[in-house]
């Protein structure tokens, strides 16, 4: 079961990474920096935060606290002028750190204890914590993308009103 957990966790992280990338593909440089209001985060800010979090959490994952001294979390939420290519670069860097670490783990690592902000967690719990955190932020990215694109948004799942059409294409059709 443990090996299945690691494979499943990696697959789920890849689902959320893909959703973010499909959103980026629909946006331009100006749109990735759009904010609903001054208290809101742009896609650039969210990606910058994910980048900082991923590098902090997954660097030396089994041996050091997941909140590194070198991380500047508050700065992650400041407006930065990044174009789409720069955004994708830091997006990829963060995900690479995560996937390199997860792919280096084995079954016996899952019950080890790691620290995140001096809180003890099993490796399994730490992975689940980050999966929830990243899916939360990717959901924000997708929602912002949908607001920006409005009628031009290309659905990342089954479009509204198309569920039956989709189900009709599946092999489990009722007989």
PDB file of C-alpha atoms in Angstrom:
ATOM      1  CA  UNK A   1       0.000   0.000   0.000  1.00  0.00           C
ATOM      2  CA  UNK A   2       2.814   2.472   0.788  1.00  0.00           C
ATOM      3  CA  UNK A   3       4.263   2.229  -2.721  1.00  0.00           C
ATOM      4  CA  UNK A   4       0.782   2.845  -4.078  1.00  0.00           C
ATOM      5  CA  UNK A   5       0.484   5.926  -1.880  1.00  0.00           C
ATOM      6  CA  UNK A   6       3.667   7.503  -3.251  1.00  0.00           C
ATOM      7  CA  UNK A   7       2.655   6.763  -6.850  1.00  0.00           C
ATOM      8  CA  UNK A   8      -0.837   8.121  -6.217  1.00  0.00           C
ATOM      9  CA  UNK A   9       0.460  11.258  -4.489  1.00  0.00           C
ATOM     10  CA  UNK A  10       2.842  11.984  -7.373  1.00  0.00           C
ATOM     11  CA  UNK A  11       0.014  11.440  -9.867  1.00  0.00           C
ATOM     12  CA  UNK A  12      -2.271  13.819  -7.962  1.00  0.00           C
ATOM     13  CA  UNK A  13       0.394  16.522  -7.759  1.00  0.00           C
ATOM     14  CA  UNK A  14       0.815  16.163 -11.539  1.00  0.00           C
ATOM     15  CA  UNK A  15      -2.941  16.665 -12.039  1.00  0.00           C
ATOM     16  CA  UNK A  16      -2.789  20.006 -10.241  1.00  0.00           C
ATOM     17  CA  UNK A  17       0.409  21.051 -12.019  1.00  0.00           C
ATOM     18  CA  UNK A  18      -1.325  20.333 -15.334  1.00  0.00           C
ATOM     19  CA  UNK A  19      -4.404  22.382 -14.378  1.00  0.00           C
ATOM     20  CA  UNK A  20      -2.189  25.357 -13.635  1.00  0.00           C
ATOM     21  CA  UNK A  21      -0.369  24.986 -16.942  1.00  0.00           C
ATOM     22  CA  UNK A  22      -3.613  24.733 -18.905  1.00  0.00           C
ATOM     23  CA  UNK A  23      -4.672  27.966 -17.237  1.00  0.00           C
ATOM     24  CA  UNK A  24      -1.392  29.729 -18.063  1.00  0.00           C
ATOM     25  CA  UNK A  25      -1.810  28.693 -21.704  1.00  0.00           C
ATOM     26  CA  UNK A  26      -5.026  30.754 -21.891  1.00  0.00           C
ATOM     27  CA  UNK A  27      -3.494  33.943 -20.456  1.00  0.00           C
ATOM     28  CA  UNK A  28      -1.050  36.635 -21.536  1.00  0.00           C
ATOM     29  CA  UNK A  29       1.588  38.602 -19.602  1.00  0.00           C
ATOM     30  CA  UNK A  30      -0.869  41.282 -18.492  1.00  0.00           C
ATOM     31  CA  UNK A  31      -3.521  38.791 -17.405  1.00  0.00           C
ATOM     32  CA  UNK A  32      -1.213  36.768 -15.136  1.00  0.00           C
ATOM     33  CA  UNK A  33      -0.586  39.958 -13.131  1.00  0.00           C
ATOM     34  CA  UNK A  34      -4.294  40.937 -12.833  1.00  0.00           C
ATOM     35  CA  UNK A  35      -5.721  41.353  -9.338  1.00  0.00           C
ATOM     36  CA  UNK A  36      -9.409  41.644  -8.457  1.00  0.00           C
ATOM     37  CA  UNK A  37      -8.523  44.295  -5.873  1.00  0.00           C
ATOM     38  CA  UNK A  38      -5.569  45.427  -3.797  1.00  0.00           C
ATOM     39  CA  UNK A  39      -6.125  42.723  -1.161  1.00  0.00           C
ATOM     40  CA  UNK A  40      -6.283  39.938  -3.752  1.00  0.00           C
ATOM     41  CA  UNK A  41      -3.420  37.923  -5.156  1.00  0.00           C
ATOM     42  CA  UNK A  42      -2.572  37.756  -8.826  1.00  0.00           C
ATOM     43  CA  UNK A  43      -1.553  34.516 -10.504  1.00  0.00           C
ATOM     44  CA  UNK A  44       2.042  35.805 -10.413  1.00  0.00           C
ATOM     45  CA  UNK A  45       1.842  36.236  -6.633  1.00  0.00           C
ATOM     46  CA  UNK A  46       0.293  32.799  -6.111  1.00  0.00           C
ATOM     47  CA  UNK A  47       2.948  31.120  -8.276  1.00  0.00           C
ATOM     48  CA  UNK A  48       5.695  33.028  -6.480  1.00  0.00           C
ATOM     49  CA  UNK A  49       4.271  31.796  -3.161  1.00  0.00           C
ATOM     50  CA  UNK A  50       4.057  28.203  -4.418  1.00  0.00           C
ATOM     51  CA  UNK A  51       7.652  28.430  -5.649  1.00  0.00           C
ATOM     52  CA  UNK A  52       8.876  29.621  -2.245  1.00  0.00           C
ATOM     53  CA  UNK A  53       6.815  27.037  -0.394  1.00  0.00           C
ATOM     54  CA  UNK A  54       7.890  24.138  -2.601  1.00  0.00           C
ATOM     55  CA  UNK A  55      11.569  24.993  -2.395  1.00  0.00           C
ATOM     56  CA  UNK A  56      11.374  25.438   1.362  1.00  0.00           C
ATOM     57  CA  UNK A  57       9.323  22.331   2.089  1.00  0.00           C
ATOM     58  CA  UNK A  58      11.023  19.872  -0.247  1.00  0.00           C
ATOM     59  CA  UNK A  59      14.702  20.904   0.023  1.00  0.00           C
ATOM     60  CA  UNK A  60      16.389  18.520   2.470  1.00  0.00           C
ATOM     61  CA  UNK A  61      12.887  17.248   3.243  1.00  0.00           C
ATOM     62  CA  UNK A  62      13.857  14.398   5.574  1.00  0.00           C
ATOM     63  CA  UNK A  63      16.600  16.230   7.435  1.00  0.00           C
ATOM     64  CA  UNK A  64      15.642  19.895   8.005  1.00  0.00           C
ATOM     65  CA  UNK A  65      12.542  21.828   9.021  1.00  0.00           C
ATOM     66  CA  UNK A  66      10.319  22.549   6.027  1.00  0.00           C
ATOM     67  CA  UNK A  67      10.312  26.255   6.873  1.00  0.00           C
ATOM     68  CA  UNK A  68      13.841  27.266   5.905  1.00  0.00           C
ATOM     69  CA  UNK A  69      15.586  30.291   7.401  1.00  0.00           C
ATOM     70  CA  UNK A  70      16.405  31.542   3.886  1.00  0.00           C
ATOM     71  CA  UNK A  71      12.764  31.649   2.825  1.00  0.00           C
ATOM     72  CA  UNK A  72      11.250  35.138   2.629  1.00  0.00           C
ATOM     73  CA  UNK A  73       7.555  34.229   2.765  1.00  0.00           C
ATOM     74  CA  UNK A  74       6.219  37.770   3.129  1.00  0.00           C
ATOM     75  CA  UNK A  75       8.088  38.820  -0.016  1.00  0.00           C
ATOM     76  CA  UNK A  76       6.299  36.088  -1.964  1.00  0.00           C
ATOM     77  CA  UNK A  77       3.109  38.139  -1.661  1.00  0.00           C
ATOM     78  CA  UNK A  78       4.569  41.353  -3.043  1.00  0.00           C
ATOM     79  CA  UNK A  79       3.756  42.391  -6.591  1.00  0.00           C
ATOM     80  CA  UNK A  80       6.507  41.293  -8.938  1.00  0.00           C
ATOM     81  CA  UNK A  81       6.724  42.048 -12.593  1.00  0.00           C
ATOM     82  CA  UNK A  82       7.136  38.666 -14.217  1.00  0.00           C
ATOM     83  CA  UNK A  83       6.296  37.836 -17.771  1.00  0.00           C
ATOM     84  CA  UNK A  84       4.771  34.483 -18.607  1.00  0.00           C
ATOM     85  CA  UNK A  85       8.110  32.846 -19.435  1.00  0.00           C
ATOM     86  CA  UNK A  86       9.535  33.909 -16.042  1.00  0.00           C
ATOM     87  CA  UNK A  87       6.378  32.698 -14.315  1.00  0.00           C
ATOM     88  CA  UNK A  88       6.660  29.292 -15.988  1.00  0.00           C
ATOM     89  CA  UNK A  89      10.358  29.109 -15.064  1.00  0.00           C
ATOM     90  CA  UNK A  90       9.724  29.515 -11.317  1.00  0.00           C
ATOM     91  CA  UNK A  91       6.640  27.257 -11.580  1.00  0.00           C
ATOM     92  CA  UNK A  92       8.815  24.507 -13.053  1.00  0.00           C
ATOM     93  CA  UNK A  93      11.583  25.024 -10.479  1.00  0.00           C
ATOM     94  CA  UNK A  94       9.164  24.543  -7.597  1.00  0.00           C
ATOM     95  CA  UNK A  95       7.547  21.451  -9.061  1.00  0.00           C
ATOM     96  CA  UNK A  96      10.956  19.949  -9.916  1.00  0.00           C
ATOM     97  CA  UNK A  97      12.025  20.288  -6.286  1.00  0.00           C
ATOM     98  CA  UNK A  98       8.819  18.560  -5.170  1.00  0.00           C
ATOM     99  CA  UNK A  99       8.967  15.715  -7.720  1.00  0.00           C
ATOM    100  CA  UNK A 100      12.703  15.080  -7.238  1.00  0.00           C
ATOM    101  CA  UNK A 101      12.079  14.680  -3.512  1.00  0.00           C
ATOM    102  CA  UNK A 102       8.955  12.532  -3.803  1.00  0.00           C
ATOM    103  CA  UNK A 103      10.603  10.265  -6.364  1.00  0.00           C
ATOM    104  CA  UNK A 104      13.571   9.773  -4.021  1.00  0.00           C
ATOM    105  CA  UNK A 105      11.370   8.494  -1.185  1.00  0.00           C
ATOM    106  CA  UNK A 106      10.676   4.843  -0.490  1.00  0.00           C
ATOM    107  CA  UNK A 107       8.087   2.992   1.571  1.00  0.00           C
ATOM    108  CA  UNK A 108      10.162   3.063   4.750  1.00  0.00           C
ATOM    109  CA  UNK A 109      10.287   6.880   4.612  1.00  0.00           C
ATOM    110  CA  UNK A 110       6.521   7.309   4.967  1.00  0.00           C
ATOM    111  CA  UNK A 111       6.468   6.704   8.703  1.00  0.00           C
ATOM    112  CA  UNK A 112       9.490   8.881   9.431  1.00  0.00           C
ATOM    113  CA  UNK A 113       8.942  12.198  11.159  1.00  0.00           C
ATOM    114  CA  UNK A 114       9.657  15.555   9.554  1.00  0.00           C
ATOM    115  CA  UNK A 115       9.239  19.087  10.853  1.00  0.00           C
ATOM    116  CA  UNK A 116       7.253  21.906   9.297  1.00  0.00           C
ATOM    117  CA  UNK A 117       7.531  25.082  11.371  1.00  0.00           C
ATOM    118  CA  UNK A 118       8.740  22.912  14.239  1.00  0.00           C
ATOM    119  CA  UNK A 119       5.568  20.790  14.082  1.00  0.00           C
ATOM    120  CA  UNK A 120       6.230  17.055  13.886  1.00  0.00           C
ATOM    121  CA  UNK A 121       4.448  15.244  11.065  1.00  0.00           C
ATOM    122  CA  UNK A 122       4.820  11.836   9.514  1.00  0.00           C
ATOM    123  CA  UNK A 123       6.149  12.014   5.961  1.00  0.00           C
ATOM    124  CA  UNK A 124       2.769  10.725   4.801  1.00  0.00           C
ATOM    125  CA  UNK A 125       0.956  13.537   6.646  1.00  0.00           C
ATOM    126  CA  UNK A 126       3.412  16.139   5.330  1.00  0.00           C
ATOM    127  CA  UNK A 127       2.765  14.987   1.758  1.00  0.00           C
ATOM    128  CA  UNK A 128      -1.005  15.157   2.291  1.00  0.00           C
ATOM    129  CA  UNK A 129      -0.663  18.611   3.851  1.00  0.00           C
ATOM    130  CA  UNK A 130       1.202  19.923   0.813  1.00  0.00           C
ATOM    131  CA  UNK A 131      -1.163  18.238  -1.645  1.00  0.00           C
ATOM    132  CA  UNK A 132      -4.063  20.071  -0.002  1.00  0.00           C
ATOM    133  CA  UNK A 133      -2.121  23.350   0.067  1.00  0.00           C
ATOM    134  CA  UNK A 134      -1.109  23.198  -3.595  1.00  0.00           C
ATOM    135  CA  UNK A 135      -4.546  22.127  -4.832  1.00  0.00           C
ATOM    136  CA  UNK A 136      -6.036  25.077  -2.920  1.00  0.00           C
ATOM    137  CA  UNK A 137      -3.735  27.530  -4.689  1.00  0.00           C
ATOM    138  CA  UNK A 138      -4.079  25.919  -8.108  1.00  0.00           C
ATOM    139  CA  UNK A 139      -7.850  26.207  -7.663  1.00  0.00           C
ATOM    140  CA  UNK A 140      -7.322  29.936  -7.078  1.00  0.00           C
ATOM    141  CA  UNK A 141      -5.212  30.170 -10.242  1.00  0.00           C
ATOM    142  CA  UNK A 142      -7.909  28.434 -12.284  1.00  0.00           C
ATOM    143  CA  UNK A 143     -10.658  30.614 -10.797  1.00  0.00           C
ATOM    144  CA  UNK A 144      -8.733  33.796 -11.586  1.00  0.00           C
ATOM    145  CA  UNK A 145      -8.126  32.522 -15.113  1.00  0.00           C
ATOM    146  CA  UNK A 146     -11.842  31.869 -15.561  1.00  0.00           C
ATOM    147  CA  UNK A 147     -12.700  35.372 -14.332  1.00  0.00           C
ATOM    148  CA  UNK A 148     -10.206  36.961 -16.693  1.00  0.00           C
ATOM    149  CA  UNK A 149     -11.179  34.946 -19.767  1.00  0.00           C
ATOM    150  CA  UNK A 150     -14.916  34.928 -19.044  1.00  0.00           C
ATOM    151  CA  UNK A 151     -16.675  33.739 -22.226  1.00  0.00           C
ATOM    152  CA  UNK A 152     -13.351  32.879 -23.845  1.00  0.00           C
ATOM    153  CA  UNK A 153     -12.422  30.389 -21.123  1.00  0.00           C
ATOM    154  CA  UNK A 154     -11.737  26.880 -22.375  1.00  0.00           C
ATOM    155  CA  UNK A 155     -12.960  24.450 -19.727  1.00  0.00           C
ATOM    156  CA  UNK A 156     -10.348  22.275 -18.043  1.00  0.00           C
ATOM    157  CA  UNK A 157     -12.900  19.572 -17.312  1.00  0.00           C
ATOM    158  CA  UNK A 158     -16.365  18.725 -18.581  1.00  0.00           C
ATOM    159  CA  UNK A 159     -17.986  22.012 -19.688  1.00  0.00           C
ATOM    160  CA  UNK A 160     -21.311  23.033 -18.170  1.00  0.00           C
ATOM    161  CA  UNK A 161     -24.209  21.361 -19.908  1.00  0.00           C
ATOM    162  CA  UNK A 162     -21.980  18.738 -21.529  1.00  0.00           C
ATOM    163  CA  UNK A 163     -22.013  15.979 -18.884  1.00  0.00           C
ATOM    164  CA  UNK A 164     -24.375  13.720 -20.789  1.00  0.00           C
ATOM    165  CA  UNK A 165     -22.386  14.125 -23.995  1.00  0.00           C
ATOM    166  CA  UNK A 166     -19.250  13.197 -22.094  1.00  0.00           C
ATOM    167  CA  UNK A 167     -20.876  10.195 -20.397  1.00  0.00           C
ATOM    168  CA  UNK A 168     -22.150   8.985 -23.766  1.00  0.00           C
ATOM    169  CA  UNK A 169     -18.554   8.700 -24.988  1.00  0.00           C
ATOM    170  CA  UNK A 170     -17.505   6.451 -22.113  1.00  0.00           C
ATOM    171  CA  UNK A 171     -17.276   2.710 -22.387  1.00  0.00           C
ATOM    172  CA  UNK A 172     -19.549   1.995 -19.386  1.00  0.00           C
ATOM    173  CA  UNK A 173     -22.718   2.913 -21.286  1.00  0.00           C
ATOM    174  CA  UNK A 174     -25.873   1.421 -19.850  1.00  0.00           C
ATOM    175  CA  UNK A 175     -27.153  -1.563 -21.754  1.00  0.00           C
TER     176      UNK A 175
END
